Structures are given as structure tokens and as C-alpha cells.
PDB file of C-alpha atoms in Angstrom:
ATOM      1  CA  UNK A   1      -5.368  18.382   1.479  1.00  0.00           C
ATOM      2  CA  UNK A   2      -6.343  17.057  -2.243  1.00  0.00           C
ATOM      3  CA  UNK A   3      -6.293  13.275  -2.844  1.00  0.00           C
ATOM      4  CA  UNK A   4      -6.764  10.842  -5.689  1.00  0.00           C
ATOM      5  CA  UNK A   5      -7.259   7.013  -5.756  1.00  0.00           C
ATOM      6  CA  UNK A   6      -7.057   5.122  -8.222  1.00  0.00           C
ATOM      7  CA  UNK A   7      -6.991   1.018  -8.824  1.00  0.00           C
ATOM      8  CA  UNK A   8      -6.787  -0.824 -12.281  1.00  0.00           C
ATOM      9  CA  UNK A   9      -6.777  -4.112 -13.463  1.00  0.00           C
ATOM     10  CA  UNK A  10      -3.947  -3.781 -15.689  1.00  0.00           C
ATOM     11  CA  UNK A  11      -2.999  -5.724 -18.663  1.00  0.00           C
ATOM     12  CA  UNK A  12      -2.466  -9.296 -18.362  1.00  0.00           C
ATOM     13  CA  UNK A  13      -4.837 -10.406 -15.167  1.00  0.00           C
ATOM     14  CA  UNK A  14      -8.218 -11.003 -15.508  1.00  0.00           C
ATOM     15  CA  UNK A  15      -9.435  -9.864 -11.928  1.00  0.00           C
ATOM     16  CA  UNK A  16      -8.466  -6.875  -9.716  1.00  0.00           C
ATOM     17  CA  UNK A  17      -7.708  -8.161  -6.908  1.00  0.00           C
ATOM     18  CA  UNK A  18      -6.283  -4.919  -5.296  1.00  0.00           C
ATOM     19  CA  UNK A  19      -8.867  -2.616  -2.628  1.00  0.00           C
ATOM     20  CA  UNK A  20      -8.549   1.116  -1.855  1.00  0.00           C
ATOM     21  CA  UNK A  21      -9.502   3.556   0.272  1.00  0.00           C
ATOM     22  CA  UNK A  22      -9.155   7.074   0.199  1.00  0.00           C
ATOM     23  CA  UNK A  23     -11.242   9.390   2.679  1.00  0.00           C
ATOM     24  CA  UNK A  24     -10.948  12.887   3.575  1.00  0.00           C
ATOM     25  CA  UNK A  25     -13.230  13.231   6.031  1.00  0.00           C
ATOM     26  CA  UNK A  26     -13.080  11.743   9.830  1.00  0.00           C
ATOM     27  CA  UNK A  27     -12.969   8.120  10.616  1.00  0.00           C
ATOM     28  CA  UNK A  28     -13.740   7.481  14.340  1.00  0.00           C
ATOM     29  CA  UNK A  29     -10.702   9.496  15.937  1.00  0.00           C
ATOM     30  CA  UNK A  30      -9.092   9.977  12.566  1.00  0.00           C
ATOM     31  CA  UNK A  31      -9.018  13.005  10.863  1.00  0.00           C
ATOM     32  CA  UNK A  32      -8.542  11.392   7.499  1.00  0.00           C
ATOM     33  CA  UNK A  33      -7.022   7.656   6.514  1.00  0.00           C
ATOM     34  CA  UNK A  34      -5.903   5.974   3.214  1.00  0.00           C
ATOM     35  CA  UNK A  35      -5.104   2.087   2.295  1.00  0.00           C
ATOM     36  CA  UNK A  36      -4.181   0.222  -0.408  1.00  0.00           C
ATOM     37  CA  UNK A  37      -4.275  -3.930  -0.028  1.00  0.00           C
ATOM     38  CA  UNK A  38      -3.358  -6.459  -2.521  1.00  0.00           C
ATOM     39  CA  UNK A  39      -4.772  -9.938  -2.194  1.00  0.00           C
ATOM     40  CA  UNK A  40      -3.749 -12.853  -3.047  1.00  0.00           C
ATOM     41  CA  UNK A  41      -5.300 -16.309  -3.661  1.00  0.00           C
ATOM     42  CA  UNK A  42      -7.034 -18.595  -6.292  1.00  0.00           C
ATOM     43  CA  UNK A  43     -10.035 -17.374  -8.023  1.00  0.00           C
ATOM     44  CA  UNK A  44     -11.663 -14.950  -5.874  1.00  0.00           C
ATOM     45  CA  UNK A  45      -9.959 -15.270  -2.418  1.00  0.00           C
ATOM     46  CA  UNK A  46      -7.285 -12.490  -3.409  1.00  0.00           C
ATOM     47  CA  UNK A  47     -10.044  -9.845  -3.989  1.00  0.00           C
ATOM     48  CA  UNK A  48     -12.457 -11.598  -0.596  1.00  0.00           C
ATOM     49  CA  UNK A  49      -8.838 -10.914   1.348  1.00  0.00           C
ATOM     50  CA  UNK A  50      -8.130  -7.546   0.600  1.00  0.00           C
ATOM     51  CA  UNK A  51     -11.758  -6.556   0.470  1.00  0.00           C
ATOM     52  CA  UNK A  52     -12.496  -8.040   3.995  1.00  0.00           C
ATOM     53  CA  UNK A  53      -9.270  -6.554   4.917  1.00  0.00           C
ATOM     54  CA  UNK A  54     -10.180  -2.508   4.802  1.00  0.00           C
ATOM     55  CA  UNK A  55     -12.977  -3.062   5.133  1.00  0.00           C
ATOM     56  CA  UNK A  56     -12.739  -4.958   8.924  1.00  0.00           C
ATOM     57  CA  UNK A  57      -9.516  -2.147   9.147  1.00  0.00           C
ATOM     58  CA  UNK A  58     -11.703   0.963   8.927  1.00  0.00           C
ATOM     59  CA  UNK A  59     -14.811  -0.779  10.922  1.00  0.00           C
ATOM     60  CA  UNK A  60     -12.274  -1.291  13.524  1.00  0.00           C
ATOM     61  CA  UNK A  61     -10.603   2.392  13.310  1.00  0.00           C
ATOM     62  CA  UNK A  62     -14.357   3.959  13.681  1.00  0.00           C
ATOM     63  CA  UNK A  63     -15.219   2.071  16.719  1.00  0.00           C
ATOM     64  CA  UNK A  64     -11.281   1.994  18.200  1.00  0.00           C
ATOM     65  CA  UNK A  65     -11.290   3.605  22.034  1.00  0.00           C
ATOM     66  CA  UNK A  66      -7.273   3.023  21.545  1.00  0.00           C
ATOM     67  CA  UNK A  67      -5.415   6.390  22.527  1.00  0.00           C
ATOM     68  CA  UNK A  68      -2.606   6.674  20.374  1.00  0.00           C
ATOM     69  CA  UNK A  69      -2.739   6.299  16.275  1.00  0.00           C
ATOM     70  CA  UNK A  70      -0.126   3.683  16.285  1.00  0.00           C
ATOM     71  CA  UNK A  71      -1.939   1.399  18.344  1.00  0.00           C
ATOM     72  CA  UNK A  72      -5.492   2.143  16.871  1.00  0.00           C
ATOM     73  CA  UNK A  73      -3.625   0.928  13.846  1.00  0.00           C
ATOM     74  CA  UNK A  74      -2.338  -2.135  15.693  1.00  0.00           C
ATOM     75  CA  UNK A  75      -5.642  -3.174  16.927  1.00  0.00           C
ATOM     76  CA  UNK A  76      -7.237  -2.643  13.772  1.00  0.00           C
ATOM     77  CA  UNK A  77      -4.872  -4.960  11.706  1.00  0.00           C
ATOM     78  CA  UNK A  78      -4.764  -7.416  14.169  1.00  0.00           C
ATOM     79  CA  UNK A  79      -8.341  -8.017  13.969  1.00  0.00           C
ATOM     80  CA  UNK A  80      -8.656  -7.945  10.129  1.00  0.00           C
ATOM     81  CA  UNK A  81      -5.858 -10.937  10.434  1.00  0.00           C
ATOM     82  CA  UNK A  82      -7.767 -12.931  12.443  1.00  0.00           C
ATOM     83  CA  UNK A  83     -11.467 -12.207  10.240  1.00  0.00           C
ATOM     84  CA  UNK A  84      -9.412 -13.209   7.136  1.00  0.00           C
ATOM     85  CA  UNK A  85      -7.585 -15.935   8.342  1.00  0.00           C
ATOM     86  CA  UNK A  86     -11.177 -17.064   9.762  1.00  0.00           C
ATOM     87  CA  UNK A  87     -12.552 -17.242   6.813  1.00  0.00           C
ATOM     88  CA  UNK A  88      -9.794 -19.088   5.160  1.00  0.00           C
ATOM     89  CA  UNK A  89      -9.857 -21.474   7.424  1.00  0.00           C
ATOM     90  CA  UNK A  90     -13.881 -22.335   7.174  1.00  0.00           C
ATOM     91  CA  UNK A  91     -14.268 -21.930   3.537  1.00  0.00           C
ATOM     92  CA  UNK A  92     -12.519 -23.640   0.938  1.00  0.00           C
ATOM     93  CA  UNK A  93     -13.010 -21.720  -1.892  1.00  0.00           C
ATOM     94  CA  UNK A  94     -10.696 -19.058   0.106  1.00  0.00           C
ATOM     95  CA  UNK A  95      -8.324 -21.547   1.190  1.00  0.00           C
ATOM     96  CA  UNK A  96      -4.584 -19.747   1.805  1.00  0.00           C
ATOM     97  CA  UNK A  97      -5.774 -16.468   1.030  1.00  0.00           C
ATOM     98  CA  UNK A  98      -3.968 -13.420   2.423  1.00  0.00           C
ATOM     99  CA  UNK A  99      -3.685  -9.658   1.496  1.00  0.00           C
ATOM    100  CA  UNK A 100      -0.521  -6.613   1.535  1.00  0.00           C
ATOM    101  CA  UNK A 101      -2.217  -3.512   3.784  1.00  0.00           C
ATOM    102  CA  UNK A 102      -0.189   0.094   3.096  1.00  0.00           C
ATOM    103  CA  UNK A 103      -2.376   2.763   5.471  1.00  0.00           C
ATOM    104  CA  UNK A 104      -1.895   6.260   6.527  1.00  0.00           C
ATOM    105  CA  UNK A 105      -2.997   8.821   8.909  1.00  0.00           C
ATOM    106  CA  UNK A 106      -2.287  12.698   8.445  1.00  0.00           C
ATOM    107  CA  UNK A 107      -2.475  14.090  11.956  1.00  0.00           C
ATOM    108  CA  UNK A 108      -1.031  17.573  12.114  1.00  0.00           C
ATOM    109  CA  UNK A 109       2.513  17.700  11.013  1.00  0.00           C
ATOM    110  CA  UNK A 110       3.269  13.985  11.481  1.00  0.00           C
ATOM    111  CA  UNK A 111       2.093  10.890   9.172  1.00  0.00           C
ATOM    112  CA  UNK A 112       1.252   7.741  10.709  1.00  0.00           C
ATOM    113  CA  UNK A 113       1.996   4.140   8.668  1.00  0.00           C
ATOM    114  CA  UNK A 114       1.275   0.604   8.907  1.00  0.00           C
ATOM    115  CA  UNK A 115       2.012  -2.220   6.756  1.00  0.00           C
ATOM    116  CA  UNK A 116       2.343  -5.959   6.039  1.00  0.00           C
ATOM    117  CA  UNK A 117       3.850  -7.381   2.523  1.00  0.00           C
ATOM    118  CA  UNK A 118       4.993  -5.548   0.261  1.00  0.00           C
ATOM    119  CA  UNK A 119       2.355  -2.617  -1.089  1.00  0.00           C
ATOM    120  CA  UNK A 120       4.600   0.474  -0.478  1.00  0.00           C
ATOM    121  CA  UNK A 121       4.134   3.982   1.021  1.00  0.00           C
ATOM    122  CA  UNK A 122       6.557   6.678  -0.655  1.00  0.00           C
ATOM    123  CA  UNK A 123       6.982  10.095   0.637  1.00  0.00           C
ATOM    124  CA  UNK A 124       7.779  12.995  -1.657  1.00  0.00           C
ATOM    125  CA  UNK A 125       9.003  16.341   0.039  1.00  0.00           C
ATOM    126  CA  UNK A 126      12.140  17.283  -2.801  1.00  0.00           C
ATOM    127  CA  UNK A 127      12.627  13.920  -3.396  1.00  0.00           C
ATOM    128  CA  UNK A 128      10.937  10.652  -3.463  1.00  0.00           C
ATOM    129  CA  UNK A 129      11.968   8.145  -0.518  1.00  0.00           C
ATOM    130  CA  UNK A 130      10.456   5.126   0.055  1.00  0.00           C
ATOM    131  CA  UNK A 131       9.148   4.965   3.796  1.00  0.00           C
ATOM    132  CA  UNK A 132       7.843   1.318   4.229  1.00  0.00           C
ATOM    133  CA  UNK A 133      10.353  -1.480   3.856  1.00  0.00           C
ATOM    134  CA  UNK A 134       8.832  -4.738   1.891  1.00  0.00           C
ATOM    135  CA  UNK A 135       8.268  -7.452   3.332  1.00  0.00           C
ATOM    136  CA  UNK A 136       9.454  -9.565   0.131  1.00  0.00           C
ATOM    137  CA  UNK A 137      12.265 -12.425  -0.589  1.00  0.00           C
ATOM    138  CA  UNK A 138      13.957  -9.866  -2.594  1.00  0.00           C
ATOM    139  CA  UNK A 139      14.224  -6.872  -0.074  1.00  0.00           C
ATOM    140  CA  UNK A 140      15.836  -9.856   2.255  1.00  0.00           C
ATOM    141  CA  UNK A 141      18.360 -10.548  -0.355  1.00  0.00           C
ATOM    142  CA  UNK A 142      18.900  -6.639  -0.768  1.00  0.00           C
ATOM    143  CA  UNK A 143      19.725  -6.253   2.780  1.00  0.00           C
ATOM    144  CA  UNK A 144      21.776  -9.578   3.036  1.00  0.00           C
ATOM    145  CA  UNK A 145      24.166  -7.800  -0.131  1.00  0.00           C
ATOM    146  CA  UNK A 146      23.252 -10.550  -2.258  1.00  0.00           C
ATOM    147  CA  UNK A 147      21.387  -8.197  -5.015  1.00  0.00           C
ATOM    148  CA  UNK A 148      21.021  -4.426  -5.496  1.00  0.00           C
ATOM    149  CA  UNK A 149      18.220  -2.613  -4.876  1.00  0.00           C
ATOM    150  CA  UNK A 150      17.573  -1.349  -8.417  1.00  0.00           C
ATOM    151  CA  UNK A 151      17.578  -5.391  -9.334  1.00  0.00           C
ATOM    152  CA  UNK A 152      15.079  -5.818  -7.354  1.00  0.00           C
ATOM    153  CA  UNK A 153      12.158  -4.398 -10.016  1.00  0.00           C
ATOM    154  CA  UNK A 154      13.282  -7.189 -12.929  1.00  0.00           C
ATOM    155  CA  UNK A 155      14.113 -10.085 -10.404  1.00  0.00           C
ATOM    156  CA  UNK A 156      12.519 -13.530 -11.005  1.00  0.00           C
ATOM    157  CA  UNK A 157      11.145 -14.026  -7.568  1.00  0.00           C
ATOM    158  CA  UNK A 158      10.266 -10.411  -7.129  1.00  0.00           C
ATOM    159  CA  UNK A 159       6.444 -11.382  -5.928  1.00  0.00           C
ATOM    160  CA  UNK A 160       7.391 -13.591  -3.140  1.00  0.00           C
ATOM    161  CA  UNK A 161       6.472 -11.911  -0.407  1.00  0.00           C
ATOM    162  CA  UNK A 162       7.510 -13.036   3.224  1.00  0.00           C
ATOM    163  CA  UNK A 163       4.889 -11.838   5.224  1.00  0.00           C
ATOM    164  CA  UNK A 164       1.566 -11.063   4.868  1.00  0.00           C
ATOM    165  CA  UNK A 165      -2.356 -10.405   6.767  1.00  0.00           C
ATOM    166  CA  UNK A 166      -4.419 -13.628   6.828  1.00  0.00           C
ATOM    167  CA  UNK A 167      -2.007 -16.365   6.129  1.00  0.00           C
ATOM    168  CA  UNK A 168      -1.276 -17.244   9.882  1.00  0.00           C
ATOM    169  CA  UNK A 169      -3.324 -16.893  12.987  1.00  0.00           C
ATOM    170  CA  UNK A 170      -1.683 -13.642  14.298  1.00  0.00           C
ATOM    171  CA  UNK A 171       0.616 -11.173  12.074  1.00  0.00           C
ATOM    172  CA  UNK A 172       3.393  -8.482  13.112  1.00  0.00           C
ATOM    173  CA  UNK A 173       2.907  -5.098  10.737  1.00  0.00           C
ATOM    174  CA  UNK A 174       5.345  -2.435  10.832  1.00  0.00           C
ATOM    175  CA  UNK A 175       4.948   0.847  12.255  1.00  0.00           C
ATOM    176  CA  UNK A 176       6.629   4.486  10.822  1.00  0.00           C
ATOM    177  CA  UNK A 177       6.265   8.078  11.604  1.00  0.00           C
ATOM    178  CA  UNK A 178       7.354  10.643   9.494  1.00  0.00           C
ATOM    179  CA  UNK A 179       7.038  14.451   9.210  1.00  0.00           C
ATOM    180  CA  UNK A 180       5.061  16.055   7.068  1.00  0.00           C
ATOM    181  CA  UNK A 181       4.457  19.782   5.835  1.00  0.00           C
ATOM    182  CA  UNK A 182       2.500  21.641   3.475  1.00  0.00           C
ATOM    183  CA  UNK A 183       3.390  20.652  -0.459  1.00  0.00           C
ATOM    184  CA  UNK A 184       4.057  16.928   0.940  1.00  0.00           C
ATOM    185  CA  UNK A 185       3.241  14.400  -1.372  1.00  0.00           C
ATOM    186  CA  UNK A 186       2.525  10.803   0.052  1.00  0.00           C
ATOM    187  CA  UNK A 187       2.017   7.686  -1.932  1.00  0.00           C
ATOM    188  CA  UNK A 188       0.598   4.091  -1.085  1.00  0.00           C
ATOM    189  CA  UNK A 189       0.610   2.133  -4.141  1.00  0.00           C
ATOM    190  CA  UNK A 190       0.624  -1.978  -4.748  1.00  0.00           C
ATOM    191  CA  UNK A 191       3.777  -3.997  -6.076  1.00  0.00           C
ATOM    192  CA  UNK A 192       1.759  -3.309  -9.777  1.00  0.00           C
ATOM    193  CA  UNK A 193       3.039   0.128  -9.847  1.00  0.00           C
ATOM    194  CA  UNK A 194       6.251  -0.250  -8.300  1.00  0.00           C
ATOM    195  CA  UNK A 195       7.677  -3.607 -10.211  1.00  0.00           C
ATOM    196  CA  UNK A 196       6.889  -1.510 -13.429  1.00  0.00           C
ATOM    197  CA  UNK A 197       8.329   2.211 -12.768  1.00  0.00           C
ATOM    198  CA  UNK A 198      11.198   2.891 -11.489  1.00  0.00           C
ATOM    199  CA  UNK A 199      11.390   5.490  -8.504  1.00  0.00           C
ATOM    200  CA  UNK A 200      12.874   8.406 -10.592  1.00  0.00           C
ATOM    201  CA  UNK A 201      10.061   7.810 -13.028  1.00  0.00           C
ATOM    202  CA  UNK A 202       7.363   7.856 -10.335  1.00  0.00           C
ATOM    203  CA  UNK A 203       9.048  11.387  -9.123  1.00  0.00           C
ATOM    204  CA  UNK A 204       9.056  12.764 -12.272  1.00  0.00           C
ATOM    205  CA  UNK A 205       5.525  12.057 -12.345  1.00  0.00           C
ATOM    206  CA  UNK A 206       4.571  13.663  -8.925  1.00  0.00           C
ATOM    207  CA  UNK A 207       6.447  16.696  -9.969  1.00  0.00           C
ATOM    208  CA  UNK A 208       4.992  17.023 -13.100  1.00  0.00           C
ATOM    209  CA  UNK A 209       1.478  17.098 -11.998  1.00  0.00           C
ATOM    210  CA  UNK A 210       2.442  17.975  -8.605  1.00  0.00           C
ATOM    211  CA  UNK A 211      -0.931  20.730  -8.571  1.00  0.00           C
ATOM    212  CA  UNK A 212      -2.926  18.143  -9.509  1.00  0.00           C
ATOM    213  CA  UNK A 213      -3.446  14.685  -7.941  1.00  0.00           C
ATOM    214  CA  UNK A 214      -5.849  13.241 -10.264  1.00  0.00           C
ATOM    215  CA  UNK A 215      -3.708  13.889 -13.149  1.00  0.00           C
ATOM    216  CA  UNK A 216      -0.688  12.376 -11.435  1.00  0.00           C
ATOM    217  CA  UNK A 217      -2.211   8.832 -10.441  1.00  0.00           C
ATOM    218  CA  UNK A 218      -3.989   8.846 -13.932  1.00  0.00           C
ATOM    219  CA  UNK A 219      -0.641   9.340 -15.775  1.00  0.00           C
ATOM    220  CA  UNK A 220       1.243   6.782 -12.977  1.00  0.00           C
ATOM    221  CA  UNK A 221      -1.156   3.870 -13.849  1.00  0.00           C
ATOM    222  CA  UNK A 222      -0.744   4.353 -17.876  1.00  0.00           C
ATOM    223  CA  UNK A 223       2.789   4.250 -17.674  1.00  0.00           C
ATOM    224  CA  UNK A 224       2.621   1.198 -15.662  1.00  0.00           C
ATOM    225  CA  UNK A 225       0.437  -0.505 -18.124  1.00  0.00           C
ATOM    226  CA  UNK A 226       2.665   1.017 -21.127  1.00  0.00           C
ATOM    227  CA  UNK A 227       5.796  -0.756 -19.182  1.00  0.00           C
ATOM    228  CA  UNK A 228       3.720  -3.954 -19.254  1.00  0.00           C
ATOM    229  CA  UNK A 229       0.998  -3.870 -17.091  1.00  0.00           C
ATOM    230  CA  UNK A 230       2.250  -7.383 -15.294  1.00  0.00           C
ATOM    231  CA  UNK A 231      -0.494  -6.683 -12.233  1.00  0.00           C
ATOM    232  CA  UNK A 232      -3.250  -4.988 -10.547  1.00  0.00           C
ATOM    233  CA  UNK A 233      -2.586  -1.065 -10.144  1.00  0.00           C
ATOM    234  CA  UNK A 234      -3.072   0.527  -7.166  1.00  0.00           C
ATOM    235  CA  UNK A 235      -2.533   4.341  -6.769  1.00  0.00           C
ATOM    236  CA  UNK A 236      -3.736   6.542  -3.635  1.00  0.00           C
ATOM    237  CA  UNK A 237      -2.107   9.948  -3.238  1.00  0.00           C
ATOM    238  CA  UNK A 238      -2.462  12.393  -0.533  1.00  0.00           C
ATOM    239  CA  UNK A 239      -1.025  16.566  -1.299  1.00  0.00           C
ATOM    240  CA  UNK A 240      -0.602  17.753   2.250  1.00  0.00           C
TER     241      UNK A 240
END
């Protein structure tokens, strides 16, 4: 397995409010696990959110005595709701914060997923699909017929997002579980990567440096900040 994260503040915000994680190595009864959360809030609640976030994710995944990887996951984001919402709640300075979460287990042949909002896990095998389905105002007016998807990228209200951790006293994630064999790609990235490149672009990209992980998130966040660099940037990728 060879993995890369990267996270940038891109061009036009003054604060990254965007939190990785990219490990390897065991966590509790994982072999491995990777997240990308975006925050959102005033001043410094988006960054407290998505910081507090992983971090309460993975304290929870270490110490989990859940069986199966779905509902480790579960448990985990469940309790990271409730810590950030919490805090919210008792501190006004974070007032109405909330965070996406994209994570990811590699167990075997078969990749586990979570997520809430709209931060996106794609998988690449010989061609990019996106796995996760957004949790955004837009992606409800794609599947209602009212837009397209390819609209979706250049649509005014494309950062409303519909659900996400924090906001409310208890939150319901999504759950996926894919295949996965050697020469897999997988990629969790935030809405600053994917409201700037297009999908083909992002594939052309994996394939290009498709040996070479570090050279493939590198190139995906300068494009993104070439095409405008509207948000945080968010890139973890994982070569099965």
C-alpha cells in the first residue's frame, strides 16, 4: 500500500479549515484508516469542528470493542457528533459549527466508507467512480432531474450542504463497501478539490502519476488552485 495526504489552504481563504488523516499502520482493530473533514463555522469553529472530529473518530476506533468495521465506524461518528455538537452548544465562539467526515478502511479485498456532507471518496480501478453520494442541495436537485450532474461543479448554491456532524444532537452517516484489488486507487478529498476539477481531470491525474502517490495529490491540489483555488484542499490517496 503507498499513500499520500495532502491539505492546503488554497487561494482565496485565509484559514484551513480542512483536517486529515492518513495512517498506514494499525488503529485499534484497523489495519490502516484515512479521513478527510471539512469544517465549517465563523472564525475558528470550522477548523475546532473538523479537528475535534478525527480526532474523537480515531480515539474512538482505537478503543472500539465493536465487531464489525461498519459499526466501529458507526460508533465512532456518533460520538464525535455528540463531542462537537457539545462544544457548540457550551461555547459561543463555536456556536453552529459542524464538519464533512470522508473515512476509509482497507481490510483485505474489501474497502469500508463512512460519510456525512459532502467531502467525497472516489474509487479508481480503470476508471474513476465516485463511491459516496453528497449530502448537498445540489446532489438533491440532481436526483430530483432538476439539474445535471456535470452542473453541479459551477452551480450557485453548490456549498449548501444538507447534512452534516455537529450541527444537531445525533447524525445519520452513510455506509459503502466496495471491492478492492491490487493497482486500486482510492480517493477522499474535500468539496475544494472537487468544485474545481472535473472528474476526467482528476483521472487523468491518477493515471498519470498512477506509480507515484505523492506526485499525484501534489499535481491534484495545483490544478485546483490554478482553476481558482475557491477553498481549502484536501487530498488523501491510498494505492492498494
Amino acid at each position: 500500500m503507498q499513500t499520500f495526504s495532502i491539505t492546503d489552504t488554497g487561494r482565496t481563504r485565509n484559514a484551513n479549515q480542512d483536517y486529515v488523516f492518513c495512517e498506514e499502520n494499525a488503529i485499534g482493530s484497523f489495519p490502516n484508516l484515512f479521513i478527510v473533514a471539512d469544517g465549517m463555522g465563523g472564525h475558528n469553529a470550522g477548523d475546532t469542528a473538523s479537528r475535534m472530529c478525527v480526532e474523537e473518530v480515531v480515539s474512538q476506533i482505537e478503543k472500539s470493542t465493536k465487531v464489525t468495521p461498519i459499526g466501529i465506524f458507526e460508533h465512532a461518528v456518533a460520538v464525535a457528533n455528540e463531542k462537537v455538537y457539545q462544544a457548540s452548544m457550551s461555547d459561543a465562539a463555536l456556536e453552529g459549527m459542524g464538519t464533512t467526515i470522508v473515512a476509509t478502511v482497507v481490510l483485505g479485498d474489501t474497502a469500508y466508507i463512512i460519510n456525512v456532507g459532502d467531502s467525497r471518496l472516489y474509487a479508481y480501478k480503470d476508471k474513476l467512480r465516485q463511491v459516496t453520494i453528497d449530502h448537498s442541495l445540489v446532489e438533491e436537485m440532481v436526483q430530483s432531474g432538476k439539474i445535471q450532474k456535470e452542473d453541479m461543479r459551477t452551480h450557485p448554491n453548490k456549498n449548501i450542504i444538507t447534512r452534516a456532524l455537529g450541527t444537531n444532537g445525533s447524525v445519520k452517516a452513510d455506509c459503502f463497501e466496495i471491492e478492492v484489488s491490487e493497482g486500486d486507487v482510492l480517493l477522499l478529498c474535500s468539496d475544494g478539490l472537487s468544485n474545481m476539477l472535473e472528474d476526467d481531470r482528476i483521472q487523468e491525474i491518477i493515471e498519470m502519476y498512477k506509480d507515484d502517490m505523492k506526485a499525484a495529490g501534489e499535481c491534484l491540489v495545483k490544478e485546483a488552485n490554478e482553476a481558482g483555488g475557491k477553498d481549502n484542499i484536501s487530498v488523501v490517496l491510498v494505492h492498494i
